[in-house]
GROMACS .gro file of C-alpha atoms in nm:
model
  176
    1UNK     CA    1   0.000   0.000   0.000
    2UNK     CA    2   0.311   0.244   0.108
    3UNK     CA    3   0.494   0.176  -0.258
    4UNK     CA    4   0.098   0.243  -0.455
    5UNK     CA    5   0.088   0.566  -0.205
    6UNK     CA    6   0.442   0.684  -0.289
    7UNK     CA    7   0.336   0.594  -0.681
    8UNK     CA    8   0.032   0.804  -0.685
    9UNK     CA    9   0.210   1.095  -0.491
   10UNK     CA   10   0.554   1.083  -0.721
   11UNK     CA   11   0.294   1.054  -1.036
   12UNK     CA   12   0.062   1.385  -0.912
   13UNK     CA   13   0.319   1.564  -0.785
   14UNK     CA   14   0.641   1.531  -1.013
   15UNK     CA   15   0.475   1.444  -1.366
   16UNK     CA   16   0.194   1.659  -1.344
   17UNK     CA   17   0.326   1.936  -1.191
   18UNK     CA   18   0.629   1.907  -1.433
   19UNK     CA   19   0.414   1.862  -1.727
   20UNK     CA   20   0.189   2.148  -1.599
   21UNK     CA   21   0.507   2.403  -1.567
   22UNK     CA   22   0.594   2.335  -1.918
   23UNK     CA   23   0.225   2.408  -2.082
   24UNK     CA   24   0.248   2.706  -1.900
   25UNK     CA   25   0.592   2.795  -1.990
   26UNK     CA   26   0.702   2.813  -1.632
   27UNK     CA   27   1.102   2.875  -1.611
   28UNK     CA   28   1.239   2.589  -1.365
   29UNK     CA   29   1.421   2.307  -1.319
   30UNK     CA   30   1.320   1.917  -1.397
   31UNK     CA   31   1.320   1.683  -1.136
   32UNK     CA   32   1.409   1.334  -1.185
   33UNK     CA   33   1.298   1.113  -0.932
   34UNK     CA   34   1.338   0.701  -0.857
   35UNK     CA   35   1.005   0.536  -1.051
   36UNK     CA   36   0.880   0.267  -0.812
   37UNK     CA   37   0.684   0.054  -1.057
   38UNK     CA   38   0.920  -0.258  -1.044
   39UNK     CA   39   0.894  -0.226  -0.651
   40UNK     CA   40   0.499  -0.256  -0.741
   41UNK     CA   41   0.541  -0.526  -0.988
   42UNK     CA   42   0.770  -0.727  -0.784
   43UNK     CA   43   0.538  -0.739  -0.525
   44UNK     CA   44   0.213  -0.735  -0.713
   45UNK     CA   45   0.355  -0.874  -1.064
   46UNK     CA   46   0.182  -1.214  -1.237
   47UNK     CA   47   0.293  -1.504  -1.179
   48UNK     CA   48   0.613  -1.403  -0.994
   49UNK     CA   49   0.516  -1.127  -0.795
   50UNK     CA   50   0.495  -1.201  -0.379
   51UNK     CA   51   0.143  -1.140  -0.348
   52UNK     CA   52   0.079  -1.405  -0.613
   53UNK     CA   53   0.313  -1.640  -0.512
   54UNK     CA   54   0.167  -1.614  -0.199
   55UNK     CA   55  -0.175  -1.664  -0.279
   56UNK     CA   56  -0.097  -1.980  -0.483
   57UNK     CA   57   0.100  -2.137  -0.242
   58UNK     CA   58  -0.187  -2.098   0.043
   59UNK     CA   59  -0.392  -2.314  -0.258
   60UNK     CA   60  -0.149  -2.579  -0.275
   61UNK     CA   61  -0.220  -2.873  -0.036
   62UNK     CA   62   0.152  -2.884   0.100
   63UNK     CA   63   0.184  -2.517   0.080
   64UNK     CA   64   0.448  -2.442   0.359
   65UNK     CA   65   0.624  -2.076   0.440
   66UNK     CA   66   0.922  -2.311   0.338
   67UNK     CA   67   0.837  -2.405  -0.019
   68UNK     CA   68   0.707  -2.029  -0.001
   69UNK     CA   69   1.050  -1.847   0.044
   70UNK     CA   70   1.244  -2.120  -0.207
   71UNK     CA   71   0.986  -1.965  -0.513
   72UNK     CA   72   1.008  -1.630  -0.377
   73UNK     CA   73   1.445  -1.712  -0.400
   74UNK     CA   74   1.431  -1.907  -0.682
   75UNK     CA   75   1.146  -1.659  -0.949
   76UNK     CA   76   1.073  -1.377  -0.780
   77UNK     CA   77   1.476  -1.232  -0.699
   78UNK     CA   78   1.537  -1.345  -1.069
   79UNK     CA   79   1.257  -1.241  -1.208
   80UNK     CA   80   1.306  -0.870  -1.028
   81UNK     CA   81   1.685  -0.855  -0.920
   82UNK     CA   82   1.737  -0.487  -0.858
   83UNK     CA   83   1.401  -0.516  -0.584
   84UNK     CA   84   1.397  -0.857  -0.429
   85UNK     CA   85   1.724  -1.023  -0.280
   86UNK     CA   86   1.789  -1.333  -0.094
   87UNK     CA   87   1.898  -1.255   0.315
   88UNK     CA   88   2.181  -1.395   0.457
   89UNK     CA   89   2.130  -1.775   0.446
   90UNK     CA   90   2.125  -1.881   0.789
   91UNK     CA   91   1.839  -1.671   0.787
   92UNK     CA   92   1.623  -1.896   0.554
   93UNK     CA   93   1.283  -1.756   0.549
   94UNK     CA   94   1.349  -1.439   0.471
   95UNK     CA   95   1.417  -1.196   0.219
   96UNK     CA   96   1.474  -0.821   0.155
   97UNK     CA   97   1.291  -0.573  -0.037
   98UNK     CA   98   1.417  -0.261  -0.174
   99UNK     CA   99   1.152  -0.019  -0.129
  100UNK     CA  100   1.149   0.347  -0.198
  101UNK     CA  101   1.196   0.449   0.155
  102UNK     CA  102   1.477   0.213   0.235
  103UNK     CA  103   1.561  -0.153   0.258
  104UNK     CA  104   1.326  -0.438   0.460
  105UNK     CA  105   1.398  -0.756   0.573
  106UNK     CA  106   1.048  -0.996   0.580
  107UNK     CA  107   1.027  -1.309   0.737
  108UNK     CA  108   0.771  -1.543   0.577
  109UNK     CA  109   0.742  -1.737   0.922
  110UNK     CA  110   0.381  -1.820   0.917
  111UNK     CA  111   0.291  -1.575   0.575
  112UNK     CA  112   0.103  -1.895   0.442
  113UNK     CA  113  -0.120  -1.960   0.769
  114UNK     CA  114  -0.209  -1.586   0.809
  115UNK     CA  115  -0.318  -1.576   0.456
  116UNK     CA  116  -0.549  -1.844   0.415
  117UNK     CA  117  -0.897  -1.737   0.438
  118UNK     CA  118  -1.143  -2.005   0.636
  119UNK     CA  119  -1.479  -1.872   0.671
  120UNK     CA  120  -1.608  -1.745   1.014
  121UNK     CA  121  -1.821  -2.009   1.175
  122UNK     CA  122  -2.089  -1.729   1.192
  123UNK     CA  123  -2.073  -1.705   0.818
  124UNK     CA  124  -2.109  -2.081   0.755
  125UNK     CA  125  -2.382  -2.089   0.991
  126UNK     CA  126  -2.605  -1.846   0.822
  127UNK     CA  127  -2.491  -1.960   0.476
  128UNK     CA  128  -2.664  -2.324   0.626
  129UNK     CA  129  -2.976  -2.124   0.648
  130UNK     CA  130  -2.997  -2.028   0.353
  131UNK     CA  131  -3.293  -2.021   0.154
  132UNK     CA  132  -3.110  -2.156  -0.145
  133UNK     CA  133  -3.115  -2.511  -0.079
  134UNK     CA  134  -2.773  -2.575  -0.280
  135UNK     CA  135  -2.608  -2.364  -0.067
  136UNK     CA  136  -2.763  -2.456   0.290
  137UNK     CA  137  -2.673  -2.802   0.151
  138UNK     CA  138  -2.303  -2.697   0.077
  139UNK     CA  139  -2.271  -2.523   0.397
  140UNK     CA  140  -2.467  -2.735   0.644
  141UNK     CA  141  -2.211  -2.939   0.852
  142UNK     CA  142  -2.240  -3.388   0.854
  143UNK     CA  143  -2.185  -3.520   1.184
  144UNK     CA  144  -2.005  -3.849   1.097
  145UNK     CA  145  -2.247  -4.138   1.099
  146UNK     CA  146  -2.204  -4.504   1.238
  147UNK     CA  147  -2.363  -4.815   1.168
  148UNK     CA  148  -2.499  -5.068   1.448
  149UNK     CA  149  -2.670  -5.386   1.370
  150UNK     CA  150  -3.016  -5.413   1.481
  151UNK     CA  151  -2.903  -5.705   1.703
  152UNK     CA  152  -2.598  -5.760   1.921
  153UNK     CA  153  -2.289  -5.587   1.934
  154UNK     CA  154  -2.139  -5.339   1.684
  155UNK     CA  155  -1.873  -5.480   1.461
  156UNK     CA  156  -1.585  -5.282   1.512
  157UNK     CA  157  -1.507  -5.120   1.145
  158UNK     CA  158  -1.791  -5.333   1.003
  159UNK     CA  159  -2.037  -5.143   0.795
  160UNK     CA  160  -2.416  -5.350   0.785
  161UNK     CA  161  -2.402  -5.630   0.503
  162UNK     CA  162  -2.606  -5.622   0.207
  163UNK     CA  163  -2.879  -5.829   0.354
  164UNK     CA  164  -2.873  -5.604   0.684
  165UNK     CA  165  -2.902  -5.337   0.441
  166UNK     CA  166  -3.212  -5.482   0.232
  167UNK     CA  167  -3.395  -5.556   0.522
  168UNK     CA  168  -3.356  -5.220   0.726
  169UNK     CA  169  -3.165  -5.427   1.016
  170UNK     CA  170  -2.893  -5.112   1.037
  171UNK     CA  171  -2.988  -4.821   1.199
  172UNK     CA  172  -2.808  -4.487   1.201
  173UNK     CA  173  -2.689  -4.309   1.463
  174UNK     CA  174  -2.540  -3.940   1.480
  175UNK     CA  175  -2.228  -3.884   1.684
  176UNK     CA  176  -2.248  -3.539   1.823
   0.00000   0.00000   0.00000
């Protein structure tokens, strides 16, 4: 957010300032100033940015901060050398970002954990009330069932045979 700040402020204030002192024939002196844009595209950038990276590691089922820092090492430095640089390597989730103010050190310790986004058991709870039925179904939680014969002891791990089955000897029962 600082480097899209800094962007919009360099870009109001510099260009069209500048470019307003010229139509106007204003006597003064240019101003050069650092663009940030790769800093912006190194972050934001598809595929290779960190944000993206990021997000498709948190879809991954053995997404890790670890296999999150090796593609941020192994595409994103490459991919954006003069921004993005690996830290010292005993330090091996991290890496350094050169941003317009100055130069930060990020730890991705726990990046892909904070970043997932699980719904707020409020949220599935009214989305199981929904009017819709396709999405109370999706959203309405099972309680695991197990099967007992009609007579005797439960099996352990047995599920009700075909002729338990056909005759209705298995009953369900909800484990809450």
């Amino acid at each position: 957010a600082n480097e899209k700040l800094q962007q919009h402020f360099n870009q109001h204030l510099f260009r069209s300032e500048q470019e307003e002192y010229t139509s106007e024939g204003v006597d003064w002196k240019h101003i050069d100033w650092r663009d940030n844009q790769p800093i912006i595209d190194a972050l934001e950038g598809r595929p290779m940015g960190v944000f993206p990276l990021l997000d498709s590691e948190c879809l991954m089922p053995q997404g890790s901060d670890r296999t999150l820092i090796n593609k941020i090492h192994q595409n994103t430095a490459n991919e954006y050398p003069t921004v993005i640089h690996k830290s010292d390597p005993r330090k091996t989730l991290e890496f350094r970002v050169n941003h317009y103010a100055a130069r930060v050190e990020y730890t991705v310790d726990g990046f892909t954990d904070k970043n997932k986004d699980p719904l707020d058991k409020d949220i599935i709870a009214l989305l199981a009330t929904s009017n819709v039925p396709l999405i109370a179904e999706l959203f309405t939680v099972k309680e695991p069932i197990i099967r007992v014969p009609a007579r005797g002891a439960p099996k352990k791990g047995a599920a009700p045979t075909r002729q338990e089955q056909a005759a209705g000897g298995g009953r369900s029962m909800s484990v809450g």
